[in-house]
CSV table of C-alpha atoms in Angstrom, one decimal:
chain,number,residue,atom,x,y,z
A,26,UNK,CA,-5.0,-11.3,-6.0
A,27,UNK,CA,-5.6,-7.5,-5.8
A,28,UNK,CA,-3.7,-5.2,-3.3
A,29,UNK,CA,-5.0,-3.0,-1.3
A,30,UNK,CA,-7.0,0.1,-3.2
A,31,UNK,CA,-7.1,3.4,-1.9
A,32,UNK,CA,-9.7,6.2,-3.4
A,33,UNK,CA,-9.5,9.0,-4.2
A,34,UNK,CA,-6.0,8.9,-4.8
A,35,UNK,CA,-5.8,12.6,-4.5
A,36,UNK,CA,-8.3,15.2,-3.2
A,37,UNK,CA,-8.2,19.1,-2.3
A,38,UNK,CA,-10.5,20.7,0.4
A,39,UNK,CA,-10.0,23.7,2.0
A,40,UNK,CA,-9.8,24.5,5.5
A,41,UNK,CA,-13.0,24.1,7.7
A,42,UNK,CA,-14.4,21.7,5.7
A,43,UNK,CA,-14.6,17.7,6.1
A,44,UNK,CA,-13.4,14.7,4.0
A,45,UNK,CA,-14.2,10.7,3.4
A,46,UNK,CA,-11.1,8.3,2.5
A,47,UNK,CA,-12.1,4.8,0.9
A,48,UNK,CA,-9.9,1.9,1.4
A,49,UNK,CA,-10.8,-1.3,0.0
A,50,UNK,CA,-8.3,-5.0,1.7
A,51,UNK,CA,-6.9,-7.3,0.2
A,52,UNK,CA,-9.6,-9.8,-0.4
A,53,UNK,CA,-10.0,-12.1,3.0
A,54,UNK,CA,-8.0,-10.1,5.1
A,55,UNK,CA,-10.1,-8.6,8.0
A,56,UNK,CA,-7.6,-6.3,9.5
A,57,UNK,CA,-7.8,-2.6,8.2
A,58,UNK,CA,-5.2,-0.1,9.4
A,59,UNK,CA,-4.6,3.8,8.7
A,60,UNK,CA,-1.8,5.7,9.1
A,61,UNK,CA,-1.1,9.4,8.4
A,62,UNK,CA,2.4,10.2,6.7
A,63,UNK,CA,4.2,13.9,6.9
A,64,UNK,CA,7.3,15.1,6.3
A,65,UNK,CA,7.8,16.8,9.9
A,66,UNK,CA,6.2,13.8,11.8
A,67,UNK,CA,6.6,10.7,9.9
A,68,UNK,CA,4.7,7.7,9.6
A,69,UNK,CA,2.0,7.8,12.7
A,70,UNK,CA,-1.1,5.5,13.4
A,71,UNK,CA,-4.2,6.7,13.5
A,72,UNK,CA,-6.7,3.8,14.1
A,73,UNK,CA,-7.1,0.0,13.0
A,74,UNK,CA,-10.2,-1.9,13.0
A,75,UNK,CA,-11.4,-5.5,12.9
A,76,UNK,CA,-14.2,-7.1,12.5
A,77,UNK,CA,-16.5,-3.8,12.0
A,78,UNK,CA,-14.6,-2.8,15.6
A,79,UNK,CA,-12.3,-0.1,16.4
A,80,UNK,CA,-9.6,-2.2,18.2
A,81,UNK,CA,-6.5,0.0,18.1
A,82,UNK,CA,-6.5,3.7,18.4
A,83,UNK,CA,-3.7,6.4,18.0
A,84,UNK,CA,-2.8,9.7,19.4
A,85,UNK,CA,-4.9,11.8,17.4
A,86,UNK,CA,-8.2,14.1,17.6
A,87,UNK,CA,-11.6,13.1,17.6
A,88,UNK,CA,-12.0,14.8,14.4
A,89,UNK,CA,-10.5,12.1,13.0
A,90,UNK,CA,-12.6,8.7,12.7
A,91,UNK,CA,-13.4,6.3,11.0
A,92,UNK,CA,-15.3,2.6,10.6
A,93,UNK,CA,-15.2,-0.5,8.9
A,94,UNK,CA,-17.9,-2.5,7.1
A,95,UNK,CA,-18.9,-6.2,7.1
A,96,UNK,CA,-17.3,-6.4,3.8
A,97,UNK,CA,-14.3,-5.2,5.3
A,98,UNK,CA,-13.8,-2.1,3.3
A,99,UNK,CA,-12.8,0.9,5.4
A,100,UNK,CA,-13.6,4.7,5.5
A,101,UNK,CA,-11.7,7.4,7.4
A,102,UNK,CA,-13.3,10.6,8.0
A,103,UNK,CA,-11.9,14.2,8.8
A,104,UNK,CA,-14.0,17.0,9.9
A,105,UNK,CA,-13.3,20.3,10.3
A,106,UNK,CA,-10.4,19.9,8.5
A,107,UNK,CA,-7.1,22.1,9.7
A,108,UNK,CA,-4.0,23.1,7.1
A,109,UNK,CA,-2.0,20.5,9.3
A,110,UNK,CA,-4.2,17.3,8.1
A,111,UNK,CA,-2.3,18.1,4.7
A,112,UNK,CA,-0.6,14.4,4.3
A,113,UNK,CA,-0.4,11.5,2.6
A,114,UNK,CA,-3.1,8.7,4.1
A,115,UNK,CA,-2.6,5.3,3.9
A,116,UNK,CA,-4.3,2.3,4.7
A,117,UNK,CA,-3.2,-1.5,5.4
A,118,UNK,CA,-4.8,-4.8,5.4
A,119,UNK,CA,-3.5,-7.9,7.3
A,120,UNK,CA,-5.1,-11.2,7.6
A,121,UNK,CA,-5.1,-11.0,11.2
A,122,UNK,CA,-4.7,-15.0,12.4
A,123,UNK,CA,-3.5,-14.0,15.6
A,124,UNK,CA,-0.4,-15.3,14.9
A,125,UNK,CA,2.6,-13.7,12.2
A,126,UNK,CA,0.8,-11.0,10.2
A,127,UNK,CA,2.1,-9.0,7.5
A,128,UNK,CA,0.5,-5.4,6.3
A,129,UNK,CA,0.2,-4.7,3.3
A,130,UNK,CA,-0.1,-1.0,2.1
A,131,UNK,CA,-2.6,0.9,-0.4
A,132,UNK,CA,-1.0,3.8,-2.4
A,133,UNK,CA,-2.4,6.2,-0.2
A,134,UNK,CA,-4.4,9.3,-0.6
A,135,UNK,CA,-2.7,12.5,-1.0
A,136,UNK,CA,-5.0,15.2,0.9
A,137,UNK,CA,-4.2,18.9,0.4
A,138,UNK,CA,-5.8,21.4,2.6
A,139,UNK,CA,-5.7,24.4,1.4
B,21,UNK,CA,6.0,1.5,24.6
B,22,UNK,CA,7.6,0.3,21.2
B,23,UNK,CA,9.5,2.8,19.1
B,24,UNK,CA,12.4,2.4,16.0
B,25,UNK,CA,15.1,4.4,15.4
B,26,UNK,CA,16.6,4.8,12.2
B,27,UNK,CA,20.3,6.6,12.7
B,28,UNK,CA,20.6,7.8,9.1
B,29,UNK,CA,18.5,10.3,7.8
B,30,UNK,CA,20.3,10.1,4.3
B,31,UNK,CA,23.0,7.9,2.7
B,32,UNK,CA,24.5,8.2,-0.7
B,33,UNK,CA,26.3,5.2,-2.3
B,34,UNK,CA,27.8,4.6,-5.2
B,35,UNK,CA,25.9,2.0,-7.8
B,36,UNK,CA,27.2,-1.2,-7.3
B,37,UNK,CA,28.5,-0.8,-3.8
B,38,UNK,CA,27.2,-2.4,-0.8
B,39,UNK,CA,24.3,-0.8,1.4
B,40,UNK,CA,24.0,-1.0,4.8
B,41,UNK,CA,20.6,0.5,6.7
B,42,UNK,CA,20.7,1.2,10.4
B,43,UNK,CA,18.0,0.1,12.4
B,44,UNK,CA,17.4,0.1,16.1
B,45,UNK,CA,14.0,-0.8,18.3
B,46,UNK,CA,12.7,-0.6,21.5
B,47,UNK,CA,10.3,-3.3,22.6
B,48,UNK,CA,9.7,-5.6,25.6
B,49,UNK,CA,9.5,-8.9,24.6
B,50,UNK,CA,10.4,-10.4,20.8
B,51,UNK,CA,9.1,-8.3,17.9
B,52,UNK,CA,8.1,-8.6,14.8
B,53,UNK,CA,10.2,-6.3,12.9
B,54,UNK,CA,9.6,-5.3,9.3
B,55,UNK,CA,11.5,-3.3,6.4
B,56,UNK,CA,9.7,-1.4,3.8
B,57,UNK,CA,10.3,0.6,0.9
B,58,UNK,CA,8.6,3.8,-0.2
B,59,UNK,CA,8.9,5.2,-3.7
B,60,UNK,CA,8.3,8.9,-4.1
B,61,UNK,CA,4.2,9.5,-3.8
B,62,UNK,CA,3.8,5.7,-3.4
B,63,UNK,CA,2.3,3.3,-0.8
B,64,UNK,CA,4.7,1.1,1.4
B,65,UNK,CA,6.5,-2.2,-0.6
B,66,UNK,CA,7.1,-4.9,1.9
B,67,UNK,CA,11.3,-6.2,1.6
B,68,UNK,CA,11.2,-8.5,4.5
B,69,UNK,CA,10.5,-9.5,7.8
B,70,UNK,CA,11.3,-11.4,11.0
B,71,UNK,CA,8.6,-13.1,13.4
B,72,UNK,CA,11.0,-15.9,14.8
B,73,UNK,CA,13.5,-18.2,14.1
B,74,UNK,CA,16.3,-18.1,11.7
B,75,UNK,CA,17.8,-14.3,12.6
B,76,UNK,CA,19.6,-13.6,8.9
B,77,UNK,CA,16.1,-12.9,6.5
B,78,UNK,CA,16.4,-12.5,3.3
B,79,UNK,CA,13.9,-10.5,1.2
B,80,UNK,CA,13.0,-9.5,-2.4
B,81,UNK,CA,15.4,-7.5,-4.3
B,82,UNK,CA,18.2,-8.7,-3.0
B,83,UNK,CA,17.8,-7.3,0.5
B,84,UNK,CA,18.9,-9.0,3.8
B,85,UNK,CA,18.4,-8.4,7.3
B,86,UNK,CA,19.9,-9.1,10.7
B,87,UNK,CA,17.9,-9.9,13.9
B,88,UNK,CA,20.2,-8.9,17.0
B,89,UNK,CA,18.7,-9.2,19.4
B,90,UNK,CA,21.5,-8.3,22.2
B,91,UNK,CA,22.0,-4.8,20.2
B,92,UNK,CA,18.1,-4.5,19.4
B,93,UNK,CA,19.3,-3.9,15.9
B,94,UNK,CA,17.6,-5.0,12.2
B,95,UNK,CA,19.7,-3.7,9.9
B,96,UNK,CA,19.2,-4.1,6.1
B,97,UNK,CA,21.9,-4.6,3.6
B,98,UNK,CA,22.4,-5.6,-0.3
B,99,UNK,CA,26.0,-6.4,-1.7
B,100,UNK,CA,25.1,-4.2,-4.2
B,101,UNK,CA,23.0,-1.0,-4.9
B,102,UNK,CA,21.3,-0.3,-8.4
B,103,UNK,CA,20.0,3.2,-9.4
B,104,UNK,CA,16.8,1.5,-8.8
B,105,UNK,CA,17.1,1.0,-5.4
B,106,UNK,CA,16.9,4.8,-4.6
B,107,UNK,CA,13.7,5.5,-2.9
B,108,UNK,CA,12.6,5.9,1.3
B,109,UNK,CA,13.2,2.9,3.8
B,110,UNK,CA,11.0,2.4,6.4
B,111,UNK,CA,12.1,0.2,9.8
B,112,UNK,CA,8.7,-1.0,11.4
B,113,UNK,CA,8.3,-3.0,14.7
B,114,UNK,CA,4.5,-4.7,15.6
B,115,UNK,CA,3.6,-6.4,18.8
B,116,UNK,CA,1.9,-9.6,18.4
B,117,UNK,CA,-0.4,-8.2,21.4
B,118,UNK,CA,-1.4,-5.1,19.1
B,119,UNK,CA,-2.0,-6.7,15.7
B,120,UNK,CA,-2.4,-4.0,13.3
B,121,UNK,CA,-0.3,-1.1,14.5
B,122,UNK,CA,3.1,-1.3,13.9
B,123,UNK,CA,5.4,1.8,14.6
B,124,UNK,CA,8.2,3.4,12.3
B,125,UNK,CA,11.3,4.7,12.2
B,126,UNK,CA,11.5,8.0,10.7
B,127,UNK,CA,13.1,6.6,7.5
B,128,UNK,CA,16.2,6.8,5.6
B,129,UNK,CA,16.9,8.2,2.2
B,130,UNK,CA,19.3,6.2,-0.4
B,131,UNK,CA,20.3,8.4,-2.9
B,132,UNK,CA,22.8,6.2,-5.3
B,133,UNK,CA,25.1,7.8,-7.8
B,134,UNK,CA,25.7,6.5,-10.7
């Protein structure tokens, strides 16, 4: 079974301008997570949906959103991007049962803002 | 509110000699607690994890953990390191009423010398 594919792997945009991540689950697994990794802040959770729906939402900007679609594949989206949105993206997929769920982790995508 | 600490920013052992990751979490009721690893500019490899049950978990690689519950500690350990082994670990904790969004230590880096 295929993991969890993240594109593009690595992008450049300068400052101002906006960006689309692609994020494609495990097959069957419904749950689709992203989290934002930096070296001064760590690994922190930006949003997870379900089912289309945003169900969980972290402590970030509106500029930062994203949606899921009934094939569960996920986008993220930054606008007006800001030198501190320079990190490494990643994205998880779980099965969601309800019950003991694992994530499993995409490679990420390294965005630069430059 | 859930949170991990991770003690050790950075530990350096000697290939062949036993490894022993801090990890210390916060929650209110029973976790589910996780241990990843992260090679440099890759996603996040699952090692183990504990829902319930048997508190000694074993994962791949040769990695163990410890569910204590009465020091709200998981800490990993292998008998013995490989050069391999050098990369980021990642202590994780996810509630079972906020399925996809778990929380993170800020990681520990294992440097081994050969």
């Amino acid at each position: 079974k295929a993991g969890v594919t993240q594109t593009p792997r690595y992008l450049i945009k300068t400052r101002g301008q906006q960006v689309t991540l692609s994020c494609s689950p495990i097959s069957g697994h419904r749950s689709v997570s992203w989290y934002q990794q930096t070296p001064g802040q760590g690994l922190q959770f930006l949003f997870e949906y379900f089912s289309e729906t945003q169900r969980n939402k972290g402590n970030f900007p509106g500029r930062f959103s994203g949606r899921q679609f009934s094939n569960s594949r996920s986008e993220m989206n930054v606008s007006t991007l800001e030198l501190g949105d320079s990190a490494l993206y990643l994205c998880a997929s779980s099965l969601d049962t309800g019950g003991t769920d694992t994530q499993y982790f995409g490679p990420g995508t390294r965005l630069t803002v430059l | 509110a859930q949170s991990v600490t991770q003690p050790d920013i950075h530990i350096t052992v000697s290939e062949g000699a036993s490894l022993e990751l801090r990890c210390n979490y916060s929650y209110g009721a029973t976790p589910y607690l996780f241990w990843y690893v992260q090679s440099p500019g890759q996603g996040l490899q699952l090692l183990l994890k504990y829902f319930s049950g048997d508190t000694l978990v074993q994962g791949i690689k040769g990695f163990e953990a410890e569910f204590k519950r009465s020091q709200s500690s998981f800490n990993l350990r292998k008998p013995s390191v490989h050069w391999s082994d050098a990369a980021e670990y990642f202590c994780a904790v996810g509630a079972r009423t906020n399925a996809g969004k778990s929380t993170f230590g800020d990681g520990t880096t294992l440097t081994v010398k050969p």
